[in-house]
Every structure is written in structure tokens, then in C-alpha cells.
mmCIF file of C-alpha atoms in Angstrom:
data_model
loop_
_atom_site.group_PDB
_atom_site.id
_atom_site.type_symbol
_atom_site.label_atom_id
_atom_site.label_comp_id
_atom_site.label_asym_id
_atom_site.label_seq_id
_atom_site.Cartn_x
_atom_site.Cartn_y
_atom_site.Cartn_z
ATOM 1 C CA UNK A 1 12.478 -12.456 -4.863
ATOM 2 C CA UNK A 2 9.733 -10.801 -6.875
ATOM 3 C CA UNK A 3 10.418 -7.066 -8.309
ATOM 4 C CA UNK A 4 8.550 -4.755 -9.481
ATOM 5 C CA UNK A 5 9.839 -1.372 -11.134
ATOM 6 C CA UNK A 6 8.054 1.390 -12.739
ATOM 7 C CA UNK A 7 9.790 3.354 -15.482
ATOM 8 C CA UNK A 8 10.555 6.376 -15.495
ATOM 9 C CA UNK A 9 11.012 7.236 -11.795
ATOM 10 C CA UNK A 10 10.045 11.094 -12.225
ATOM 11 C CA UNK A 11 8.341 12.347 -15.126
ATOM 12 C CA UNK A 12 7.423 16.133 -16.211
ATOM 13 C CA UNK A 13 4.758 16.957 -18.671
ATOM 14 C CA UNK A 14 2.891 20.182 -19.805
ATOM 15 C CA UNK A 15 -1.054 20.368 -18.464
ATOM 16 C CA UNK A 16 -2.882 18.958 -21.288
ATOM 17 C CA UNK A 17 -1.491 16.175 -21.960
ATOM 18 C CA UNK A 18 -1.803 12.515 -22.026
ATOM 19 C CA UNK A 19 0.668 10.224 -20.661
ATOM 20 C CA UNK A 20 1.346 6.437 -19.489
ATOM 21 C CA UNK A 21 3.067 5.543 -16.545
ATOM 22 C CA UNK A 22 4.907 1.716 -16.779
ATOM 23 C CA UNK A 23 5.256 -1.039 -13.898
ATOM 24 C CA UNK A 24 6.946 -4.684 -14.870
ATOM 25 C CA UNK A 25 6.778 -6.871 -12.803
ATOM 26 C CA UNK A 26 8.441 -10.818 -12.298
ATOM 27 C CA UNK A 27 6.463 -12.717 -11.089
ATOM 28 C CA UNK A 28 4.423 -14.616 -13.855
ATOM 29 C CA UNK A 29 1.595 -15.603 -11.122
ATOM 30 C CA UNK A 30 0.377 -12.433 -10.810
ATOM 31 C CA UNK A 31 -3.210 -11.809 -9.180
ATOM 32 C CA UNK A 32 -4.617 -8.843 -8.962
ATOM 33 C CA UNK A 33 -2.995 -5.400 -9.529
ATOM 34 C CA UNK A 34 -3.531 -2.078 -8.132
ATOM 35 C CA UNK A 35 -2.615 1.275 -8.949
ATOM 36 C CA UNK A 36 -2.166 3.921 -5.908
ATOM 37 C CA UNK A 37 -1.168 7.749 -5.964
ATOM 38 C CA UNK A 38 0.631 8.704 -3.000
ATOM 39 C CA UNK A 39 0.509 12.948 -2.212
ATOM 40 C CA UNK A 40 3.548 14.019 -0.231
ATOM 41 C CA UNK A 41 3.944 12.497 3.109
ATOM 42 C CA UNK A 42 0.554 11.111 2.732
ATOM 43 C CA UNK A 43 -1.369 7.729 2.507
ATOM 44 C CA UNK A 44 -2.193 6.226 -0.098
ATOM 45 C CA UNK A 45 -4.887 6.059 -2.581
ATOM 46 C CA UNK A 46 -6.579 3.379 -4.728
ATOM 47 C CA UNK A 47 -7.005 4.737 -8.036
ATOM 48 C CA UNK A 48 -7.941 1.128 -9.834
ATOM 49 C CA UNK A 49 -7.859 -2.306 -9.272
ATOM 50 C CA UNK A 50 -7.732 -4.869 -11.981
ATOM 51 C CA UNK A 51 -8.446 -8.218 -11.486
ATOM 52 C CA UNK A 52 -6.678 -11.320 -12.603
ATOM 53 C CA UNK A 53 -9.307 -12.080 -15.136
ATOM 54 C CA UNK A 54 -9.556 -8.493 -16.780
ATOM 55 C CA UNK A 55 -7.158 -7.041 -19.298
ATOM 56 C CA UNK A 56 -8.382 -2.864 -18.440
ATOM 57 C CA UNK A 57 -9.927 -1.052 -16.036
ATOM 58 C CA UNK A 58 -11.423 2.665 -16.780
ATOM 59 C CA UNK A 59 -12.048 5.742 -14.155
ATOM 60 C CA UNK A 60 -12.454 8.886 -15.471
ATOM 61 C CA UNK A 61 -9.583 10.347 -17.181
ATOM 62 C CA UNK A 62 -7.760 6.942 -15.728
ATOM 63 C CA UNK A 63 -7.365 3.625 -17.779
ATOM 64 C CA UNK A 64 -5.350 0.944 -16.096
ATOM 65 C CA UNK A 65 -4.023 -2.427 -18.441
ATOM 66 C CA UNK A 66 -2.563 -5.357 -17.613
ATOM 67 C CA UNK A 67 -0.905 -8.245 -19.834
ATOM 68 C CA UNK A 68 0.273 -10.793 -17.385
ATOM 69 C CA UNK A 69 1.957 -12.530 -20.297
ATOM 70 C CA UNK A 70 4.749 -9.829 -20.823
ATOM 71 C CA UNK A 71 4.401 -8.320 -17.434
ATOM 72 C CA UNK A 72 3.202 -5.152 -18.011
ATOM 73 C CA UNK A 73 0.592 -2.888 -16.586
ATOM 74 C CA UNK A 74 0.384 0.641 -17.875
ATOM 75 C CA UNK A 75 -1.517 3.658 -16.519
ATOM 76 C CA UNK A 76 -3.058 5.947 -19.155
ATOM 77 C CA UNK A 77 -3.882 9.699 -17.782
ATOM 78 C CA UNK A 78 -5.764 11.517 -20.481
ATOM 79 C CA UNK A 79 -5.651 15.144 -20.497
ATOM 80 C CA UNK A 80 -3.301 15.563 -17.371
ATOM 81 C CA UNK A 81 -4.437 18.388 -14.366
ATOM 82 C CA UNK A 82 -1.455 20.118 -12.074
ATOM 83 C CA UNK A 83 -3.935 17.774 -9.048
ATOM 84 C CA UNK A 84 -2.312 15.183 -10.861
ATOM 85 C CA UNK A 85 0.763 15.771 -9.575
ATOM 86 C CA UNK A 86 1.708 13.007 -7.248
ATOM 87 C CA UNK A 87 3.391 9.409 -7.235
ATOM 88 C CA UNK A 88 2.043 6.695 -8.717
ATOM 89 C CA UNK A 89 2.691 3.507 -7.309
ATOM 90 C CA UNK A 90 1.499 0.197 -8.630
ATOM 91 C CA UNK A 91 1.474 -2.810 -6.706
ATOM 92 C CA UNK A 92 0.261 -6.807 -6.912
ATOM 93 C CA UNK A 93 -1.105 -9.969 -5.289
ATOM 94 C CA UNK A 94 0.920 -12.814 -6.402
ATOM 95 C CA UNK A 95 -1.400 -15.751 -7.028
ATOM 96 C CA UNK A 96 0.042 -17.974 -4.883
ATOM 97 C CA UNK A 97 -2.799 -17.598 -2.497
ATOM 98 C CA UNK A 98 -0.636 -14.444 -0.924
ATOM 99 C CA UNK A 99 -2.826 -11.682 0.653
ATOM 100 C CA UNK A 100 -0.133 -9.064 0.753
ATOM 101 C CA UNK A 101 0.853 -6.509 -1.999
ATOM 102 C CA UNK A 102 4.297 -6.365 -3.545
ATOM 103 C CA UNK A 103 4.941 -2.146 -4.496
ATOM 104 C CA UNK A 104 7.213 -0.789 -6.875
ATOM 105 C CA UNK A 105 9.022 2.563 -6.225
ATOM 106 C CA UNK A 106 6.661 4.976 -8.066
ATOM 107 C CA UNK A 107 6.694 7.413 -10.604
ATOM 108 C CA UNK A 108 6.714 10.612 -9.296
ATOM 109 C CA UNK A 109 4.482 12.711 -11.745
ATOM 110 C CA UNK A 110 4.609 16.541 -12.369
ATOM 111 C CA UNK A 111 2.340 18.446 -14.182
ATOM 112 C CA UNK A 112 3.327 21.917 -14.956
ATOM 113 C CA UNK A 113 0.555 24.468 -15.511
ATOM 114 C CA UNK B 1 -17.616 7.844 1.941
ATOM 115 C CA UNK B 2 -15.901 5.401 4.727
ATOM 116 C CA UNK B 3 -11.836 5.588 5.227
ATOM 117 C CA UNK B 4 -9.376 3.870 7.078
ATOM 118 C CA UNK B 5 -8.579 6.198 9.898
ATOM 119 C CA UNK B 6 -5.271 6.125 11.880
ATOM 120 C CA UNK B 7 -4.230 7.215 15.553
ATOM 121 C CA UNK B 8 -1.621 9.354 15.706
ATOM 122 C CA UNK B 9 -0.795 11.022 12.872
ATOM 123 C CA UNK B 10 3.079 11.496 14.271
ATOM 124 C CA UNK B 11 4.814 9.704 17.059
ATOM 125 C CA UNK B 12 8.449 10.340 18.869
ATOM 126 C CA UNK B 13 9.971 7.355 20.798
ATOM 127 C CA UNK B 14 13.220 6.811 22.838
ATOM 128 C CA UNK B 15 14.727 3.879 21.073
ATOM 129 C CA UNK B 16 13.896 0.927 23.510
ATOM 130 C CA UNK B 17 10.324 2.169 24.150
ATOM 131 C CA UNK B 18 7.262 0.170 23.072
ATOM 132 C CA UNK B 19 4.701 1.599 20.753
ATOM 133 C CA UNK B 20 1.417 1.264 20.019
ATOM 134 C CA UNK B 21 -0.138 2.404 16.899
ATOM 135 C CA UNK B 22 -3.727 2.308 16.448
ATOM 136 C CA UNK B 23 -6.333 1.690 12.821
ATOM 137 C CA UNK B 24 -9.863 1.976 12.732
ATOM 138 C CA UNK B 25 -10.350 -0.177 9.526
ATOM 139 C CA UNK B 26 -13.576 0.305 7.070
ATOM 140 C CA UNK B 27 -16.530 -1.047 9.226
ATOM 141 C CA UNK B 28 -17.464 -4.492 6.387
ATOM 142 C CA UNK B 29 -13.886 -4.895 5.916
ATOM 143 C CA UNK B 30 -12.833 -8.306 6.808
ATOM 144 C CA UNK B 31 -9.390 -8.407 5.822
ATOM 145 C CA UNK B 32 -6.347 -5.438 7.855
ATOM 146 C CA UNK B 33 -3.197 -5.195 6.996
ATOM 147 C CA UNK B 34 0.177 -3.330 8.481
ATOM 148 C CA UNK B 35 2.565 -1.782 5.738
ATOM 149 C CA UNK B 36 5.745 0.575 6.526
ATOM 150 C CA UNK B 37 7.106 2.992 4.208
ATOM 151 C CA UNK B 38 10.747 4.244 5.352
ATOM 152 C CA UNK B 39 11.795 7.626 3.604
ATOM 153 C CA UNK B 40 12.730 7.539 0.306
ATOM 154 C CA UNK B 41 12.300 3.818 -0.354
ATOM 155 C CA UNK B 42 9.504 1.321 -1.092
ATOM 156 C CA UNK B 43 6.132 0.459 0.679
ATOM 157 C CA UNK B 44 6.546 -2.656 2.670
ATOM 158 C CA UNK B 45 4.060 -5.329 3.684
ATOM 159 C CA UNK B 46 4.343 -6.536 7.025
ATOM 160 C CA UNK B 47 1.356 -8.775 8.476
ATOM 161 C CA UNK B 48 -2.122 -9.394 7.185
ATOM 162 C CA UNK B 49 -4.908 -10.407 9.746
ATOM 163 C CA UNK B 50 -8.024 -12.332 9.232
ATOM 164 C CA UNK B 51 -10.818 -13.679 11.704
ATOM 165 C CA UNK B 52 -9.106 -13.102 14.689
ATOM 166 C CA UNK B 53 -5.332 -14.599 13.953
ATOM 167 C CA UNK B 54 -2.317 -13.468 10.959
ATOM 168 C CA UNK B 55 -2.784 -14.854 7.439
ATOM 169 C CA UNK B 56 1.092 -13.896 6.688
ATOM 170 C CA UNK B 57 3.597 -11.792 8.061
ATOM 171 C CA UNK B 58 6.894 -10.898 6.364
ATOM 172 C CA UNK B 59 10.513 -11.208 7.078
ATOM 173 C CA UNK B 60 10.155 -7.529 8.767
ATOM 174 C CA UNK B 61 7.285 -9.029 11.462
ATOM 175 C CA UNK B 62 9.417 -10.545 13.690
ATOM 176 C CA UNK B 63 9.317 -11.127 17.246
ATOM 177 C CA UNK B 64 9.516 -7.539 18.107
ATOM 178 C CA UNK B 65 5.927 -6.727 16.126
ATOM 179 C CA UNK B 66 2.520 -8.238 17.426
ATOM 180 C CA UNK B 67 -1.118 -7.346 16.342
ATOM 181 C CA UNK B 68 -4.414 -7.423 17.678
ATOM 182 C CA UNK B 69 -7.944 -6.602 17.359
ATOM 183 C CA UNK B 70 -9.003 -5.748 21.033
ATOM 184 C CA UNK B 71 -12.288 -5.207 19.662
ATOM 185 C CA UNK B 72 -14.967 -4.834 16.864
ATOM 186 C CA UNK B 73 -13.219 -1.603 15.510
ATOM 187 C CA UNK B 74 -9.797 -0.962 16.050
ATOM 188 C CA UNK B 75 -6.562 -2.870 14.537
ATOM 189 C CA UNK B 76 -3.562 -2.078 16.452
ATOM 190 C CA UNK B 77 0.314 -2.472 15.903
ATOM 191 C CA UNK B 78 2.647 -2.891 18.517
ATOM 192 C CA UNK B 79 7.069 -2.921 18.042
ATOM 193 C CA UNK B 80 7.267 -3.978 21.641
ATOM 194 C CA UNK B 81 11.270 -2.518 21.771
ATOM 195 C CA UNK B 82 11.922 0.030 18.888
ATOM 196 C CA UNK B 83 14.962 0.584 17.019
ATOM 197 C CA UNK B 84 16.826 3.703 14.924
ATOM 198 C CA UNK B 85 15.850 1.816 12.327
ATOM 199 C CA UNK B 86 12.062 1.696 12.807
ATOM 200 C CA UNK B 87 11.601 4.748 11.857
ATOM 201 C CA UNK B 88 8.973 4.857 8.802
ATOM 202 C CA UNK B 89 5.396 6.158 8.007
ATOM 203 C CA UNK B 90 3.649 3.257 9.083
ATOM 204 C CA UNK B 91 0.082 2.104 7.203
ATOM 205 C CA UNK B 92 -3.144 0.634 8.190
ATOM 206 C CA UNK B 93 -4.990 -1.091 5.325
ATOM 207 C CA UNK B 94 -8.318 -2.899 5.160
ATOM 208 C CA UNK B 95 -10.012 -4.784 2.047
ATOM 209 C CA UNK B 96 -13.394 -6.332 2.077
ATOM 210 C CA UNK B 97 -12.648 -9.622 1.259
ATOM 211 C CA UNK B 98 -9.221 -11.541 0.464
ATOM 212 C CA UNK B 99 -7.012 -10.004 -2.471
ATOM 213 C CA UNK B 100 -9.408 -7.525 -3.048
ATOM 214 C CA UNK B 101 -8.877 -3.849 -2.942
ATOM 215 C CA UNK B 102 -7.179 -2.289 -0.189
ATOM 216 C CA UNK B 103 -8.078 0.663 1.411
ATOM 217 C CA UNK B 104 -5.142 2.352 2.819
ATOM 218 C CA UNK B 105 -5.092 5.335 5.832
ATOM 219 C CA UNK B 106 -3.077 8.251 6.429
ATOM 220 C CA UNK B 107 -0.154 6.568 8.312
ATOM 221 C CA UNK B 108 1.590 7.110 11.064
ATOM 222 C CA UNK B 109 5.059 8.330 11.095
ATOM 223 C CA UNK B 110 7.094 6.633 13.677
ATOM 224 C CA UNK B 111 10.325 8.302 14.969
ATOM 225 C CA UNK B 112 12.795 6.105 17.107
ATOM 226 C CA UNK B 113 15.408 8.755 18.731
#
């Protein structure tokens, strides 16, 4: 079965700062890969999507990488907000022609003012 | 901007009782999808619908679970005998085309008493 975890699972930082949120994943067919932020018993949503061809994606303050090699993705937040404060989930399309996403837990991020 | 809207926000059920819980999808979306998130734990991927008939369907869609899209807008989930343990925020995604990005709604949290 394919896993995914993102380290660490909560995470505190000062406003001002930038930080990079970590999701491994096993399965070395990876597709796509999407990051989400999830607000308190809300949905979800898409912050970036990178596809299987890319290596980065940039929005804004947000800059998403992905090395399917090692099976990493990282999410870069430059100069973190207290709005930034939510979970961060990241999730994939295997490439074996699957159309659902496998999620990791999240990393629940805090930013304190 | 268009969203993925979802119908209702909360639902209470006798265990036993079937439920029906309703997704307007993104209007050019071709591709909906069914995730559940029970508390505390990871988001789950349950069925994935294209062109009238399920792409996949996990381990979780079982007999008990059927879709449908009764007609050009909605996208509707139905546990035809609930359980304790279907008790979860339930999500309606769409994505434009096939492993693309998903678009995810609000959710609706299911309660089985």
C-alpha cells in the first residue's frame, strides 16, 4: 500500500518567517501532486498543482517542488502571515492511470503574531 | 470565481437510515469525485465518476455506497444503510479533465447516531 507522510505533523513559527513543509511519499510512479490547506472543519483548498513533468511550481509567497526520484515534495512559504495558519496537506495521482488522490496526514501550521 | 458547492453543510442520521448527500460540481468539470475525512485521521478517496459511469472506487465504496448524476448539475452520494462508523466530513470534488486539479467543496459532515 502506498504512504505518504508529511514531517513534522504540527509546526510553530514566529510571523515573518520562511518555512518548508515535507511530504514523502512511496510510490515511485508518481503523477501529479497537489498541495491543499485545510482551515478547521473546512474543505479543502488547492494551493498548487505540479505536474509529472515539472520539478516547481510558484504562487505568490508559495513555491511547491517535487523530485520523484527521492520522493520528496516540499512546500516553501516565504514570509509566513498568522492567515497562514492552517493544515497543509499534500496529496498524489499515482501514474498507474489512477484518477484518485492518495493524502498524507498534514502539517498543521501555526503562525504566531 | 466558480466552487464546488455542497448540500447540507451538517447531517444527523439514525444508524440504519439512508442518506443522500448532494454536489453541485464546477459547471466544465468533467471529472467528480467522493472523498471522506473521519475526525482526526486522513482524507480518503472513495469513487471517481466519469461520462455517466465510476472510473474507480475504493475498498471503502462498497455495496452500501452508490452515485449518480440525475442530471446536468448535481453529483450525489448515497450510503443506502449507515453505520456508527460512517460518520466523517464527507467531500465533493470536481477536476476538469483526468488527473488534473481537483477542486474540492465544503463537505458535509455526516453523523450516524
Amino acid at each position: 500500500k502506498q504512504e505518504v507522510t508529511q514531517i513534522p505533523a504540527a509546526l510553530s513559527v514566529p510571523e515573518g518567517e520562511n518555512l518548508v513543509l515535507n511530504c514523502s511519499f512511496t510510490d515511485s510512479a508518481i503523477y501529479n501532486l497537489q498541495w491543499f490547506r485545510q482551515d478547521p472543519g473546512k474543505g479543502l483548498t488547492s494551493l498548487l498543482l505540479i505536474q509529472s513533468s515539472q520539478r516547481e511550481q510558484t504562487s505568490g509567497r508559495l513555491n511547491a517542488s517535487l523530485d520523484k526520484s527521492s520522493g520528496r515534495s516540499t512546500l516553501y512559504i516565504a514570509a509566513s502571515q498568522p492567515g497562514d495558519s492552517a493544515t497543509y496537506l499534500c496529496a498524489y495521482y499515482s501514474g498507474a492511470g489512477s484518477y484518485q488522490l492518495t493524502f498524507g496526514k498534514g502539517t498543521k501550521l501555526s503562525v504566531i503574531p | 470565481e466558480p466552487e464546488v458547492t455542497q448540500t447540507p453543510s451538517h447531517q444527523v442520521t439514525q444508524m440504519g437510515q439512508e442518506v443522500i448527500l448532494r454536489c453541485v460540481p464546477i459547471s466544465n468539470h468533467l471529472y467528480f469525485y467522493w472523498y471522506r475525512q473521519i475526525l482526526g485521521q486522513k482524507v480518503e478517496f472513495l469513487v471517481s465518476f466519469y461520462n455517466n459511469e465510476i472510473s474507480e472506487k475504493s475498498e471503502i465504496f462498497d455495496d452500501q455506497f452508490s452515485v449518480e448524476r440525475p442530471d446536468g448539475s448535481n453529483f450525489t452520494l448515497k450510503i443506502r444503510s449507515t453505520k456508527l462508523e460512517d460518520s466523517a466530513m464527507y467531500f465533493c470534488a470536481s477536476s476538469e479533465e483526468g488527473r488534473t486539479e481537483q477542486y474540492f467543496g465544503p463537505g458535509t459532515r455526516l453523523t450516524v447516531t
